[in-house]
PDB file of C-alpha atoms in Angstrom:
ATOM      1  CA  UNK U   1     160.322 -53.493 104.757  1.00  0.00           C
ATOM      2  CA  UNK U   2     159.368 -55.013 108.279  1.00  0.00           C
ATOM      3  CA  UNK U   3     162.086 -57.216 109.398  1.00  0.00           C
ATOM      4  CA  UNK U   4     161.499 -60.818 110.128  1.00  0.00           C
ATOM      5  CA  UNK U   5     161.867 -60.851 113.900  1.00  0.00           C
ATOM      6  CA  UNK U   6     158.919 -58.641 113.926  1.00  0.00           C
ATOM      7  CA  UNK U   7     156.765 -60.486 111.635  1.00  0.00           C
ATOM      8  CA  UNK U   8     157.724 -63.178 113.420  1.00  0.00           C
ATOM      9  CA  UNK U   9     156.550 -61.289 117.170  1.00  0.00           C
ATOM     10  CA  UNK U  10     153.031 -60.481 115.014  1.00  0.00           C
ATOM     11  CA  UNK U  11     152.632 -64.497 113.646  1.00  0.00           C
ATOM     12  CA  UNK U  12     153.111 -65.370 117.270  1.00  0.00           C
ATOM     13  CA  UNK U  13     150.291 -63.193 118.332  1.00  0.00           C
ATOM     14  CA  UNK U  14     148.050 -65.007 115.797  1.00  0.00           C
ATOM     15  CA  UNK U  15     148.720 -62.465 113.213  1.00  0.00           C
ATOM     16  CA  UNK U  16     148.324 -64.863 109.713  1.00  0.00           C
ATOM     17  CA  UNK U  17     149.211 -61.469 107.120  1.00  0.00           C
ATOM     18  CA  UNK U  18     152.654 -61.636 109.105  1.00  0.00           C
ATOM     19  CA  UNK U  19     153.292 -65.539 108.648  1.00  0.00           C
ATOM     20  CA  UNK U  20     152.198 -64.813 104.952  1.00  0.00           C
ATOM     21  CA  UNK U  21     154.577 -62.182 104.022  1.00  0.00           C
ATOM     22  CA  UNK U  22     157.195 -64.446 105.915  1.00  0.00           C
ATOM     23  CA  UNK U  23     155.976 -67.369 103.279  1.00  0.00           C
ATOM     24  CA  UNK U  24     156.191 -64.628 100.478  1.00  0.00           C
ATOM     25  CA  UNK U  25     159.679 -63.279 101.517  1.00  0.00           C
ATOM     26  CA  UNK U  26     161.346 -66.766 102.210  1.00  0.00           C
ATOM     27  CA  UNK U  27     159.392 -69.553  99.478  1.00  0.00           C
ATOM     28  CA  UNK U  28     162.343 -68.611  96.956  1.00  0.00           C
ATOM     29  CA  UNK U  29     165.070 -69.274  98.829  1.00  0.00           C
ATOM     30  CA  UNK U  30     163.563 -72.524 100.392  1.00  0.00           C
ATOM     31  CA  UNK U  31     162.659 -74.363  96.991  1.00  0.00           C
ATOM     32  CA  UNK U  32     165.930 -73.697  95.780  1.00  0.00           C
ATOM     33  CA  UNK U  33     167.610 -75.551  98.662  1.00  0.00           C
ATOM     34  CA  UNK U  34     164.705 -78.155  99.114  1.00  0.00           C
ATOM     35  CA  UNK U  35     165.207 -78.819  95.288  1.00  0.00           C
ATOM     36  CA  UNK U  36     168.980 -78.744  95.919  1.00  0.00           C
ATOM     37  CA  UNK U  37     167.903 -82.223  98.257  1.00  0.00           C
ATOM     38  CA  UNK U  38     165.442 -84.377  96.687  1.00  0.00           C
ATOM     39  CA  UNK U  39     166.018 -82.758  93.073  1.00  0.00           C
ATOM     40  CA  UNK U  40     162.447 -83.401  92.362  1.00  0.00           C
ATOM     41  CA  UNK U  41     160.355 -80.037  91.793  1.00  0.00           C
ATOM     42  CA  UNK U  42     157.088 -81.852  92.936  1.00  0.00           C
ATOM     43  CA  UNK U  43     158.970 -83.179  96.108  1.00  0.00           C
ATOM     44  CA  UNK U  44     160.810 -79.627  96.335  1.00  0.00           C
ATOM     45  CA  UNK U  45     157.240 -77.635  96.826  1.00  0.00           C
ATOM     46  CA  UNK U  46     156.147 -80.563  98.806  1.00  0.00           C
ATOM     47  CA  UNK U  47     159.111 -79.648 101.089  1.00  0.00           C
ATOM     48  CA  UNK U  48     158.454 -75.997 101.052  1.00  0.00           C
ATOM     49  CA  UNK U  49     154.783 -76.025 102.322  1.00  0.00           C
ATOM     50  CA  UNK U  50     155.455 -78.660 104.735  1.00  0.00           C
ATOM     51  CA  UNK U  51     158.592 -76.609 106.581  1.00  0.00           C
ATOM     52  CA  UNK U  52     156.336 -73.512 106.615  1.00  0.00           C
ATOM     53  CA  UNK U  53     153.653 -75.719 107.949  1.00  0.00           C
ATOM     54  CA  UNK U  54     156.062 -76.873 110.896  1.00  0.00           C
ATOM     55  CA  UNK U  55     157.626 -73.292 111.365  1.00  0.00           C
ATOM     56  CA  UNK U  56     154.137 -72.463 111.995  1.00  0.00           C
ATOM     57  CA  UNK U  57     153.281 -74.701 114.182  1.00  0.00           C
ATOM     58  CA  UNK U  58     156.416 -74.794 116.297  1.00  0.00           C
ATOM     59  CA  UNK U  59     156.601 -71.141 116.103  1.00  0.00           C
ATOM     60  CA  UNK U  60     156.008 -70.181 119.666  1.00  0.00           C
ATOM     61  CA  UNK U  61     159.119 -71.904 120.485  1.00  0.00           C
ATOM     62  CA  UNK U  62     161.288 -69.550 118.275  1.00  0.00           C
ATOM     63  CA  UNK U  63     163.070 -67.531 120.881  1.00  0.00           C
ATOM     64  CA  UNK U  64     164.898 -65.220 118.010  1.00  0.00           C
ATOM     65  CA  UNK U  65     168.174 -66.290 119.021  1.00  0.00           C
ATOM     66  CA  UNK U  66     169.463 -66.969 115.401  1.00  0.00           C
ATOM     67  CA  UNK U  67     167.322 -65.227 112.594  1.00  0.00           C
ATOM     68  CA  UNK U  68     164.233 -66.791 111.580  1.00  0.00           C
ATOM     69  CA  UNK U  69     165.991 -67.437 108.506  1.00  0.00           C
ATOM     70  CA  UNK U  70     168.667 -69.939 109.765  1.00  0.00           C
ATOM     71  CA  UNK U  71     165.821 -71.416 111.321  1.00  0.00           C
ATOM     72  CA  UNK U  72     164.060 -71.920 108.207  1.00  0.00           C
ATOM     73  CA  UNK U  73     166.964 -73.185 106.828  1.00  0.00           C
ATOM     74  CA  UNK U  74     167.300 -75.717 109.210  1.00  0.00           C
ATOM     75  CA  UNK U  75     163.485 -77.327 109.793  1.00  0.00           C
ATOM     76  CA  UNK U  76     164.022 -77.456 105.424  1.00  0.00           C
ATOM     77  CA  UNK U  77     167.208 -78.962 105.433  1.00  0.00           C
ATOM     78  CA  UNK U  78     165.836 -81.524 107.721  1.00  0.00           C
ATOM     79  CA  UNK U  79     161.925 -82.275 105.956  1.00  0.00           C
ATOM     80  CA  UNK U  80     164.162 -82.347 102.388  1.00  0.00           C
ATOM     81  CA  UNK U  81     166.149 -85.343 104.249  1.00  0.00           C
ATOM     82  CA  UNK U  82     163.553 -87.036 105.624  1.00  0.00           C
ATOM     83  CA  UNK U  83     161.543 -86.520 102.104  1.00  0.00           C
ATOM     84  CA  UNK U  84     164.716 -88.176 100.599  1.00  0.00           C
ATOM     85  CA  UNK U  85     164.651 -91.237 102.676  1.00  0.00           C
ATOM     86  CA  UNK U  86     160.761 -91.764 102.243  1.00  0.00           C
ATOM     87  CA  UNK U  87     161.044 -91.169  98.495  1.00  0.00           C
ATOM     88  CA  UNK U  88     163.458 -94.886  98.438  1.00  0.00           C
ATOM     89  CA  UNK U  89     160.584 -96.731  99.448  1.00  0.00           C
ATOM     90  CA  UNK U  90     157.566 -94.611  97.314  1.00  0.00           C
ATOM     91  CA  UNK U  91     157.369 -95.877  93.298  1.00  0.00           C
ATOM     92  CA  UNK U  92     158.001 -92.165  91.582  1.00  0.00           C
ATOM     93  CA  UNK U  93     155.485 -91.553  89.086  1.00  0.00           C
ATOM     94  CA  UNK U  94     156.985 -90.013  86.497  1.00  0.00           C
ATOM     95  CA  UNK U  95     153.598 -89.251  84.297  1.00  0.00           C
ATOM     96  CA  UNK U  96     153.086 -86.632  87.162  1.00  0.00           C
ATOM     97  CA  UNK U  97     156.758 -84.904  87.385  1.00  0.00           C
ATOM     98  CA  UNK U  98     156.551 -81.955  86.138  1.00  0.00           C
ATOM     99  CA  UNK U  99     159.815 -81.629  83.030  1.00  0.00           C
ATOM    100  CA  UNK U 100     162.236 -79.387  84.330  1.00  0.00           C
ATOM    101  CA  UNK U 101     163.293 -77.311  81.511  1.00  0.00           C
ATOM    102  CA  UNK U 102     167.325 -76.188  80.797  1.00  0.00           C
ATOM    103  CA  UNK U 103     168.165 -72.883  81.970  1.00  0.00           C
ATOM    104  CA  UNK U 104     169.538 -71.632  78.988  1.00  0.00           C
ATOM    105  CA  UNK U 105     172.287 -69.301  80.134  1.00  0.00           C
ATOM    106  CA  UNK U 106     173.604 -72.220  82.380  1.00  0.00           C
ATOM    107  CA  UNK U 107     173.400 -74.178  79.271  1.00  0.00           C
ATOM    108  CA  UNK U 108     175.691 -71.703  77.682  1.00  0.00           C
ATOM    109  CA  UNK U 109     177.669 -71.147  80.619  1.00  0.00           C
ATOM    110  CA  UNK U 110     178.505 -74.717  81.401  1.00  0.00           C
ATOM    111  CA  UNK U 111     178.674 -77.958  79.709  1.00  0.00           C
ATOM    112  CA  UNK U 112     175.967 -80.027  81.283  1.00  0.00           C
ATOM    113  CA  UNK U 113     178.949 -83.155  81.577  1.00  0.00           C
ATOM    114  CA  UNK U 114     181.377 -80.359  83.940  1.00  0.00           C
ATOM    115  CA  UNK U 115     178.381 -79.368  86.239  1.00  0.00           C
ATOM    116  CA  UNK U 116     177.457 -83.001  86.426  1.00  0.00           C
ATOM    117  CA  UNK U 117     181.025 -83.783  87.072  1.00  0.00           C
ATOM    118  CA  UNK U 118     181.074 -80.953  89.818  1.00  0.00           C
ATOM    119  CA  UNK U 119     177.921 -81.734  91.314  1.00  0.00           C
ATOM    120  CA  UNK U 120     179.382 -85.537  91.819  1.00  0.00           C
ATOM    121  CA  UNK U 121     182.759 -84.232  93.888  1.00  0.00           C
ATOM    122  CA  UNK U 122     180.311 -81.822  95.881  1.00  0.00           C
ATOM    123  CA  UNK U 123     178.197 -85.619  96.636  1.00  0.00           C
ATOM    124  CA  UNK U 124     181.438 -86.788  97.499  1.00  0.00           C
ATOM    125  CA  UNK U 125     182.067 -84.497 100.156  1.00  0.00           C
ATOM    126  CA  UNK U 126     181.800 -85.222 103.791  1.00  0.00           C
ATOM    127  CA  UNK U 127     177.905 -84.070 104.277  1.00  0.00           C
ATOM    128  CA  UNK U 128     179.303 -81.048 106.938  1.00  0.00           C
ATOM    129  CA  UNK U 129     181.391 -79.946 104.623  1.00  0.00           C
ATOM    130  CA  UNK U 130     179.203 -80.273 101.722  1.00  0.00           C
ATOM    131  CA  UNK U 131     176.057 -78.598 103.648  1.00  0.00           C
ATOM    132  CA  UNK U 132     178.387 -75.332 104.784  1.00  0.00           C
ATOM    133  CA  UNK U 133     179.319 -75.373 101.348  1.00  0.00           C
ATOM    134  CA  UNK U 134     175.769 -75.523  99.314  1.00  0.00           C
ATOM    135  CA  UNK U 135     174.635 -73.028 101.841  1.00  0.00           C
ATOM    136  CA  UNK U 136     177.514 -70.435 101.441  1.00  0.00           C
ATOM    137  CA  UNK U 137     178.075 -70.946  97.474  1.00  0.00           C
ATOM    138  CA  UNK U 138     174.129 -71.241  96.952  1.00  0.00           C
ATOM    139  CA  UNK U 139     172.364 -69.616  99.353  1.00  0.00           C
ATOM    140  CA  UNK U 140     174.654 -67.086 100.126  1.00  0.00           C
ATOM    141  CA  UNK U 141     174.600 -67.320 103.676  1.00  0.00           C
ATOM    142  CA  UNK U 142     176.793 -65.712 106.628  1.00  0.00           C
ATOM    143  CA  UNK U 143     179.225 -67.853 108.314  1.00  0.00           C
ATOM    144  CA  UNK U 144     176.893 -66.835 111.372  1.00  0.00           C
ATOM    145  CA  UNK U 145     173.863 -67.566 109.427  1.00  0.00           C
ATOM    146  CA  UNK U 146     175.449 -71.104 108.933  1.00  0.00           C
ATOM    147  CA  UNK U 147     176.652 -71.833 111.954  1.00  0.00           C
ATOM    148  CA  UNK U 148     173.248 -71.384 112.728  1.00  0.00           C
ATOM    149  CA  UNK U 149     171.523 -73.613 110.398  1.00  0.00           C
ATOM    150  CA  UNK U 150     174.220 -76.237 111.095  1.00  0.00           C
ATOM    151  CA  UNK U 151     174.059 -75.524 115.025  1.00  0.00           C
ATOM    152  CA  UNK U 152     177.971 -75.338 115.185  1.00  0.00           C
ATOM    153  CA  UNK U 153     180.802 -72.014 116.131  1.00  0.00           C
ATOM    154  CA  UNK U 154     180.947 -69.862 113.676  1.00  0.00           C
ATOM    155  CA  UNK U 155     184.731 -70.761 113.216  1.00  0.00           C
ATOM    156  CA  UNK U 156     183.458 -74.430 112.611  1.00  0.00           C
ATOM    157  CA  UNK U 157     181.154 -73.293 109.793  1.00  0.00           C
ATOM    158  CA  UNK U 158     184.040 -71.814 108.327  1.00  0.00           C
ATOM    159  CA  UNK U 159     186.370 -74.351 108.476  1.00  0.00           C
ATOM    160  CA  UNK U 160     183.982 -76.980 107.054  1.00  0.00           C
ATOM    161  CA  UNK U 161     183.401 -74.529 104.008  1.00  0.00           C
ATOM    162  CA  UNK U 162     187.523 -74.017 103.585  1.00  0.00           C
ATOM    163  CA  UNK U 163     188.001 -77.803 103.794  1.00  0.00           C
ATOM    164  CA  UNK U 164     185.189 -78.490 101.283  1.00  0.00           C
ATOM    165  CA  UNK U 165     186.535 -75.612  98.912  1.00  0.00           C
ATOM    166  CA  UNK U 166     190.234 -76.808  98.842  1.00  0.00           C
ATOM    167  CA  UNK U 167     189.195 -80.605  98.519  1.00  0.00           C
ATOM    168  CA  UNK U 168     186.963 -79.457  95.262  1.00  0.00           C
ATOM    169  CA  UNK U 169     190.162 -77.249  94.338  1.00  0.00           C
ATOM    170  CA  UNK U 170     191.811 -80.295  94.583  1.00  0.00           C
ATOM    171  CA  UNK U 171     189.938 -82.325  92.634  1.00  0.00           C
ATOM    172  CA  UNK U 172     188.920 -80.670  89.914  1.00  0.00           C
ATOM    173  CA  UNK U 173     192.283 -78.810  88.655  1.00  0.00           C
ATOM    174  CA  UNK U 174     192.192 -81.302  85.719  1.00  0.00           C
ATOM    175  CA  UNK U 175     188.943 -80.272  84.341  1.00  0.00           C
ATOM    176  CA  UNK U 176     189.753 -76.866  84.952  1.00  0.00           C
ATOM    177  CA  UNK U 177     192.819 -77.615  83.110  1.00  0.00           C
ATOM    178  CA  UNK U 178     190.776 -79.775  80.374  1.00  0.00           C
ATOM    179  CA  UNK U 179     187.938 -77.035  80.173  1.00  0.00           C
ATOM    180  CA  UNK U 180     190.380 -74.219  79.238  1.00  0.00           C
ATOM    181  CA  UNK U 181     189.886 -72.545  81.983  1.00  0.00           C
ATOM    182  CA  UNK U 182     193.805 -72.621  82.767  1.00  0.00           C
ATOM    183  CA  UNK U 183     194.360 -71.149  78.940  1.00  0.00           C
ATOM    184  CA  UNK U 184     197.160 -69.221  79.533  1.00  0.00           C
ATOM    185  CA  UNK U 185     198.946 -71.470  82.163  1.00  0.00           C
ATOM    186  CA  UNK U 186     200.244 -74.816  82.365  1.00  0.00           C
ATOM    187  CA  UNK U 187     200.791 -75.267  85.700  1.00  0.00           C
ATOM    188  CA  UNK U 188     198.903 -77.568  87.714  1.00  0.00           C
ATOM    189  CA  UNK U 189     197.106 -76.212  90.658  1.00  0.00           C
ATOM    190  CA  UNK U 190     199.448 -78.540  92.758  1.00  0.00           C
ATOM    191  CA  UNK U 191     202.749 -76.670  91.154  1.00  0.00           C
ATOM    192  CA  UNK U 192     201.279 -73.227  91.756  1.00  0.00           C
ATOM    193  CA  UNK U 193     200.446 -74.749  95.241  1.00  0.00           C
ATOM    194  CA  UNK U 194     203.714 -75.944  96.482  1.00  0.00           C
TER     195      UNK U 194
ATOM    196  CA  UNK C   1     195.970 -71.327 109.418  1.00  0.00           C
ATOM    197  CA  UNK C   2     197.822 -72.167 105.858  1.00  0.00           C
ATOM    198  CA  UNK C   3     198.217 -69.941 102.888  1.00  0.00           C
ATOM    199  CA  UNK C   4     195.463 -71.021 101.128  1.00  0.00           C
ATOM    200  CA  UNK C   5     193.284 -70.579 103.752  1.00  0.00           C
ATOM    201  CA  UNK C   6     194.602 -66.931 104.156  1.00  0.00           C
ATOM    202  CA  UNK C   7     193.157 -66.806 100.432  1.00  0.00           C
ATOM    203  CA  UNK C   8     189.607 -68.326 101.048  1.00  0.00           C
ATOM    204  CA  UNK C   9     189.102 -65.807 103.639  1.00  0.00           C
ATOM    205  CA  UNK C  10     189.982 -63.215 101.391  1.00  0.00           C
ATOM    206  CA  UNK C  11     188.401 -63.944  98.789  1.00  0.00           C
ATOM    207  CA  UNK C  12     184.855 -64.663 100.976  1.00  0.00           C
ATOM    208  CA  UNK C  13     185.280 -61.239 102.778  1.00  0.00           C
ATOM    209  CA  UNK C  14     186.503 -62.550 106.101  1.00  0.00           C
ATOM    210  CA  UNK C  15     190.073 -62.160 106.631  1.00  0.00           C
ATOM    211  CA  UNK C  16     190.862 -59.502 109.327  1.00  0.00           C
ATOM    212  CA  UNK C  17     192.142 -56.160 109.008  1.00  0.00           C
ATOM    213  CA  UNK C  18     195.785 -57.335 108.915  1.00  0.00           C
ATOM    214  CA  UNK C  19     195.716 -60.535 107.135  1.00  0.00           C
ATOM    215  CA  UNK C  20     193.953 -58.168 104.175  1.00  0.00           C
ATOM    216  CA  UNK C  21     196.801 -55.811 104.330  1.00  0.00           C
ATOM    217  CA  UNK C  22     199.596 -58.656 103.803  1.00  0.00           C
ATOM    218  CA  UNK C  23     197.754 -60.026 100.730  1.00  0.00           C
ATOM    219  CA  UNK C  24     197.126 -57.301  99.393  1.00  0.00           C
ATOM    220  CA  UNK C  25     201.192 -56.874  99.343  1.00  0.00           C
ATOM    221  CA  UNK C  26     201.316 -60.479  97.768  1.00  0.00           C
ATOM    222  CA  UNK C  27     198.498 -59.486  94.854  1.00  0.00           C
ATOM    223  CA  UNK C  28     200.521 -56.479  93.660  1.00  0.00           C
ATOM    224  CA  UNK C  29     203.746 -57.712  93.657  1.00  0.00           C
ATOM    225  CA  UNK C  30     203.340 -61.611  93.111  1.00  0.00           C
ATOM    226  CA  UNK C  31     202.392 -63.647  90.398  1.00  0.00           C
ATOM    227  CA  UNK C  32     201.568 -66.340  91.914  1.00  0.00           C
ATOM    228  CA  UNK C  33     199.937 -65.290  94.691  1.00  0.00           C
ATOM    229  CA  UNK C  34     197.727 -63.364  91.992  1.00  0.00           C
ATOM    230  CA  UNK C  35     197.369 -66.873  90.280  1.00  0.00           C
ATOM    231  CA  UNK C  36     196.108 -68.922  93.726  1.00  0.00           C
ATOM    232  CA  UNK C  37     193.456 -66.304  93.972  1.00  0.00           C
ATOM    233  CA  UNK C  38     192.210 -66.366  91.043  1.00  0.00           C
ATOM    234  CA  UNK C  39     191.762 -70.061  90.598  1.00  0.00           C
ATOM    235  CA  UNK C  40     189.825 -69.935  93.814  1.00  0.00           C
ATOM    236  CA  UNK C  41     187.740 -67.552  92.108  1.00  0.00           C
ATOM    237  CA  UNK C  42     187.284 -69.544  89.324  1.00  0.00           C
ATOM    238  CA  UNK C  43     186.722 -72.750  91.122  1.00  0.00           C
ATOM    239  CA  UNK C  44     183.870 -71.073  93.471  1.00  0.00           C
ATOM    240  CA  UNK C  45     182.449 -69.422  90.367  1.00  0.00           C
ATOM    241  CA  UNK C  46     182.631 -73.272  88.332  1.00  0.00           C
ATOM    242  CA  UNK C  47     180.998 -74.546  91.936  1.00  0.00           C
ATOM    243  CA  UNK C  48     178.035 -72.009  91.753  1.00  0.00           C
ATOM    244  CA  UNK C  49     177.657 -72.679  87.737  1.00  0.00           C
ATOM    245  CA  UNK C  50     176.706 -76.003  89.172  1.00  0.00           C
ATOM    246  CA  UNK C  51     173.720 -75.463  91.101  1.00  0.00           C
ATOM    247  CA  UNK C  52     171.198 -78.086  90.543  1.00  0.00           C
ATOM    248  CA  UNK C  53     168.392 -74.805  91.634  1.00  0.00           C
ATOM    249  CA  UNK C  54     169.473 -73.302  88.244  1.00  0.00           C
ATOM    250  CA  UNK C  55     167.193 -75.674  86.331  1.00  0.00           C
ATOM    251  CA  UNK C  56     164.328 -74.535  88.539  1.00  0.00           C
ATOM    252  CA  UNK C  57     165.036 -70.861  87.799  1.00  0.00           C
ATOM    253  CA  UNK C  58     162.496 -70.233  85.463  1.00  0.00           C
ATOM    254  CA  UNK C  59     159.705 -72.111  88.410  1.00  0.00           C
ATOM    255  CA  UNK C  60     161.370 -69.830  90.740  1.00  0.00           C
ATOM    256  CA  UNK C  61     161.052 -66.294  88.824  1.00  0.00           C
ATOM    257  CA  UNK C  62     157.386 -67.043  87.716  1.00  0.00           C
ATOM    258  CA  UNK C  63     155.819 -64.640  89.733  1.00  0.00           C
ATOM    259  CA  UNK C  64     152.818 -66.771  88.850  1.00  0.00           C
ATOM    260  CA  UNK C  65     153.817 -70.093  89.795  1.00  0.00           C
ATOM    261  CA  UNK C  66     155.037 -68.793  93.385  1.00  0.00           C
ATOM    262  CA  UNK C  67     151.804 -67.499  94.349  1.00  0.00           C
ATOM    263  CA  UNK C  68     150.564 -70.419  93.443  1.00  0.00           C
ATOM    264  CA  UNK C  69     152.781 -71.945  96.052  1.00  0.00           C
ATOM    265  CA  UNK C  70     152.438 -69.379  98.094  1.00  0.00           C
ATOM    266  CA  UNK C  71     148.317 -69.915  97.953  1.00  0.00           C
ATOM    267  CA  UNK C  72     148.909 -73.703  98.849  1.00  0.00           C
ATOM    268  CA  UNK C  73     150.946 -73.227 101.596  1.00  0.00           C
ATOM    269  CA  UNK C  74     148.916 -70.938 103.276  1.00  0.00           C
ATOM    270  CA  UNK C  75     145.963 -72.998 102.464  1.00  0.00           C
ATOM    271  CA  UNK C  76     147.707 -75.753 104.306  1.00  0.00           C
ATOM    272  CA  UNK C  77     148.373 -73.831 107.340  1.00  0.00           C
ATOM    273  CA  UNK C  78     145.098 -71.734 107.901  1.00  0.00           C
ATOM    274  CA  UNK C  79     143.575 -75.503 107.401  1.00  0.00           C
ATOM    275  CA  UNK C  80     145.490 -76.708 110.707  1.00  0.00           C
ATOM    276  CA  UNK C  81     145.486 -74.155 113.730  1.00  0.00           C
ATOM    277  CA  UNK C  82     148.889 -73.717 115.886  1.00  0.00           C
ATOM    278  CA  UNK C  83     148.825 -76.083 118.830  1.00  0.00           C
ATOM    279  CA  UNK C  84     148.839 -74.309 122.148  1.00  0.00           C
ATOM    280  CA  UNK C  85     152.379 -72.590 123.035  1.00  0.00           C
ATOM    281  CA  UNK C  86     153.023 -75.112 125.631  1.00  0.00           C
ATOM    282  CA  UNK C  87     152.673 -77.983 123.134  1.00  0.00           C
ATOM    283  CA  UNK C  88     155.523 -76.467 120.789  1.00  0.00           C
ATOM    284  CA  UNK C  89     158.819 -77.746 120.724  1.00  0.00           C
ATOM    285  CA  UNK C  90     162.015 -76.717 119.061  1.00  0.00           C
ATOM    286  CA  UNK C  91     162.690 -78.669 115.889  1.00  0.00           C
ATOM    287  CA  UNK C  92     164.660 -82.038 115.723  1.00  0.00           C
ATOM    288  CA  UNK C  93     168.075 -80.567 114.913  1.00  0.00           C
ATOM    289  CA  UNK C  94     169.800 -83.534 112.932  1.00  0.00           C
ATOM    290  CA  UNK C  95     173.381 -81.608 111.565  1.00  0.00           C
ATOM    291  CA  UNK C  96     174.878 -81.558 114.753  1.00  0.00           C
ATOM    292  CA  UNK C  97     178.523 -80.796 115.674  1.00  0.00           C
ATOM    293  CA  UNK C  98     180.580 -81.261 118.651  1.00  0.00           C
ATOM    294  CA  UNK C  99     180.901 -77.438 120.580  1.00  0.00           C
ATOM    295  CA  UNK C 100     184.133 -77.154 121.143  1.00  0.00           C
ATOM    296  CA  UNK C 101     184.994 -74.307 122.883  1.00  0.00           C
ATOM    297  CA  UNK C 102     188.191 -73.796 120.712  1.00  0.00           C
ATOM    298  CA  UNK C 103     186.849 -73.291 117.534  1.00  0.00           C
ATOM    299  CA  UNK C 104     188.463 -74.651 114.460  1.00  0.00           C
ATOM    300  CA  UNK C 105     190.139 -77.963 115.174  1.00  0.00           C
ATOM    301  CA  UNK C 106     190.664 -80.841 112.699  1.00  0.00           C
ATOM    302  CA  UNK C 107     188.408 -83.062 114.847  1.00  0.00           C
ATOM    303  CA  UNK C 108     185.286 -81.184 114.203  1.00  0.00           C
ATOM    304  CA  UNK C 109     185.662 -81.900 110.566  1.00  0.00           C
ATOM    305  CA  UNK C 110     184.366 -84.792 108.740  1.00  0.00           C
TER     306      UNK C 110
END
């Protein structure tokens, strides 16, 4: 497989197949975290296509330092955001939003109430914290690749992540307690802590 | 750096050579240490259960419905030619930290 940085060198030279199979090879991961954002699917795709649009456009000004990737990352993380604020002031119509069916095996997995319950501590996270840790956790990302995205040291990146993980450790050793997930000990996570 | 820190690195792949080495002392002979680790692991693996992106999966891993994506997208850009090079500009960065030269310091973190 041809790596980015040289798909990237061919899209610059007004190669479109190149840019394509950079669409192709990234669309995945960007309408997961776009959908991660505005939690909209409609909004989510309208994310997608506008970031690659942009990337596109500004693409000459790539200079390769961070992979094309972070970058990615980064002009998404940004349209999601700005989708997010615009969506306040727009009247959704919800005869057009596509129903978003349950993943079953996260159905079985997880009681809808816990991930809910989750999901709200990870709002309530400062949004550095919560950003190095959505893009770690969920994306999978390098602490390079994320101090990338998030235009911060590496050793920054992985402190906001730590900080964000111990927090959520923090706050959710009752459920864990309360979902069983502590079955065969008793011990709050602040005993086996101290 | 603080115990459980010692553990997130571990657990994430990132602790060096000799930090490994002392935990790995702590998981075979201590209990608790075992028990710290674990709970991380089952706190990241609770954290990743939670992905909102999991109730696009099925979107996601229709090879049909991507192409379709895929289709409009390029659509979208073929329909508006790349500005000159000396027009482009480097995105609006808007998650910005202080540099600090360093590294990890309390004040870098919300």
């Amino acid at each position: 497989m041809e790596a980015d940085n040289l798909l990237v060198e061919r899209a610059k030279n007004g190669d479109m197949a190149a840019f394509s199979e950079l669409v192709l090879r990234h669309q995945k991961s960007l309408l997961r975290l776009a959908f991660r954002v505005v939690r909209d699917l409609q909004t989510a795709q309208d994310v997608v296509q506008e970031s690659f649009f942009k990337a596109h456009q500004k693409l000459q000004s790539f200079e390769g330092r961070s992979a094309f990737k972070s970058w990615l990352f980064q002009i998404t993380l940004n349209t999601a955001k700005n989708k997010l604020r615009a969506r306040t002031f727009e009247t959704i119509d919800t005869e057009k939003t596509p129903l978003v069916e349950a993943y079953d095996v996260e159905e079985i997995m997880m009681n809808a109430d816990l991930k809910e319950l989750i999901q709200d501590e990870i709002k309530k996270l400062p949004n550095k914290q919560r950003i190095a840790l959505n893009l770690r956790i969920f994306d999978d990302l390098s602490f390079a690749e994320i101090a990338d995205v998030m235009a911060c040291p590496y050793d920054t990146a992985k402190a906001n992540y730590r900080h964000a993980l111990m927090k959520l450790r923090h706050r959710l050793s009752d459920t864990l307690s309360i979902e069983g997930w502590h079955a065969k000990q008793n011990k709050t996570l602040a005993e086996v802590d101290a | 750096m603080t115990k459980l820190e010692e553990w997130i690195d571990y657990m994430e792949g990132e602790a060096d050579l000799k930090t490994m080495a002392k935990l790995g002392l702590l998981l075979e002979h201590s209990r608790r240490d075992r028990e710290i680790l674990q709970n991380l692991m089952r706190v990241r693996q609770m954290i990743e259960l939670s992905d909102p992106a999991l109730d696009i999966h099925e979107f996601v891993e229709d090879p049909s419905y991507m192409e379709r994506l895929h289709a409009r997208t390029m659509a979208r850009i073929k329909k508006n030619p790349r500005p000159l090079a000396t027009e482009d500009a480097k995105p609006a960065i808007e998650i910005i930290l202080e540099p600090d030269s360093a590294g990890e310091t309390p004040s870098n973190l919300e």
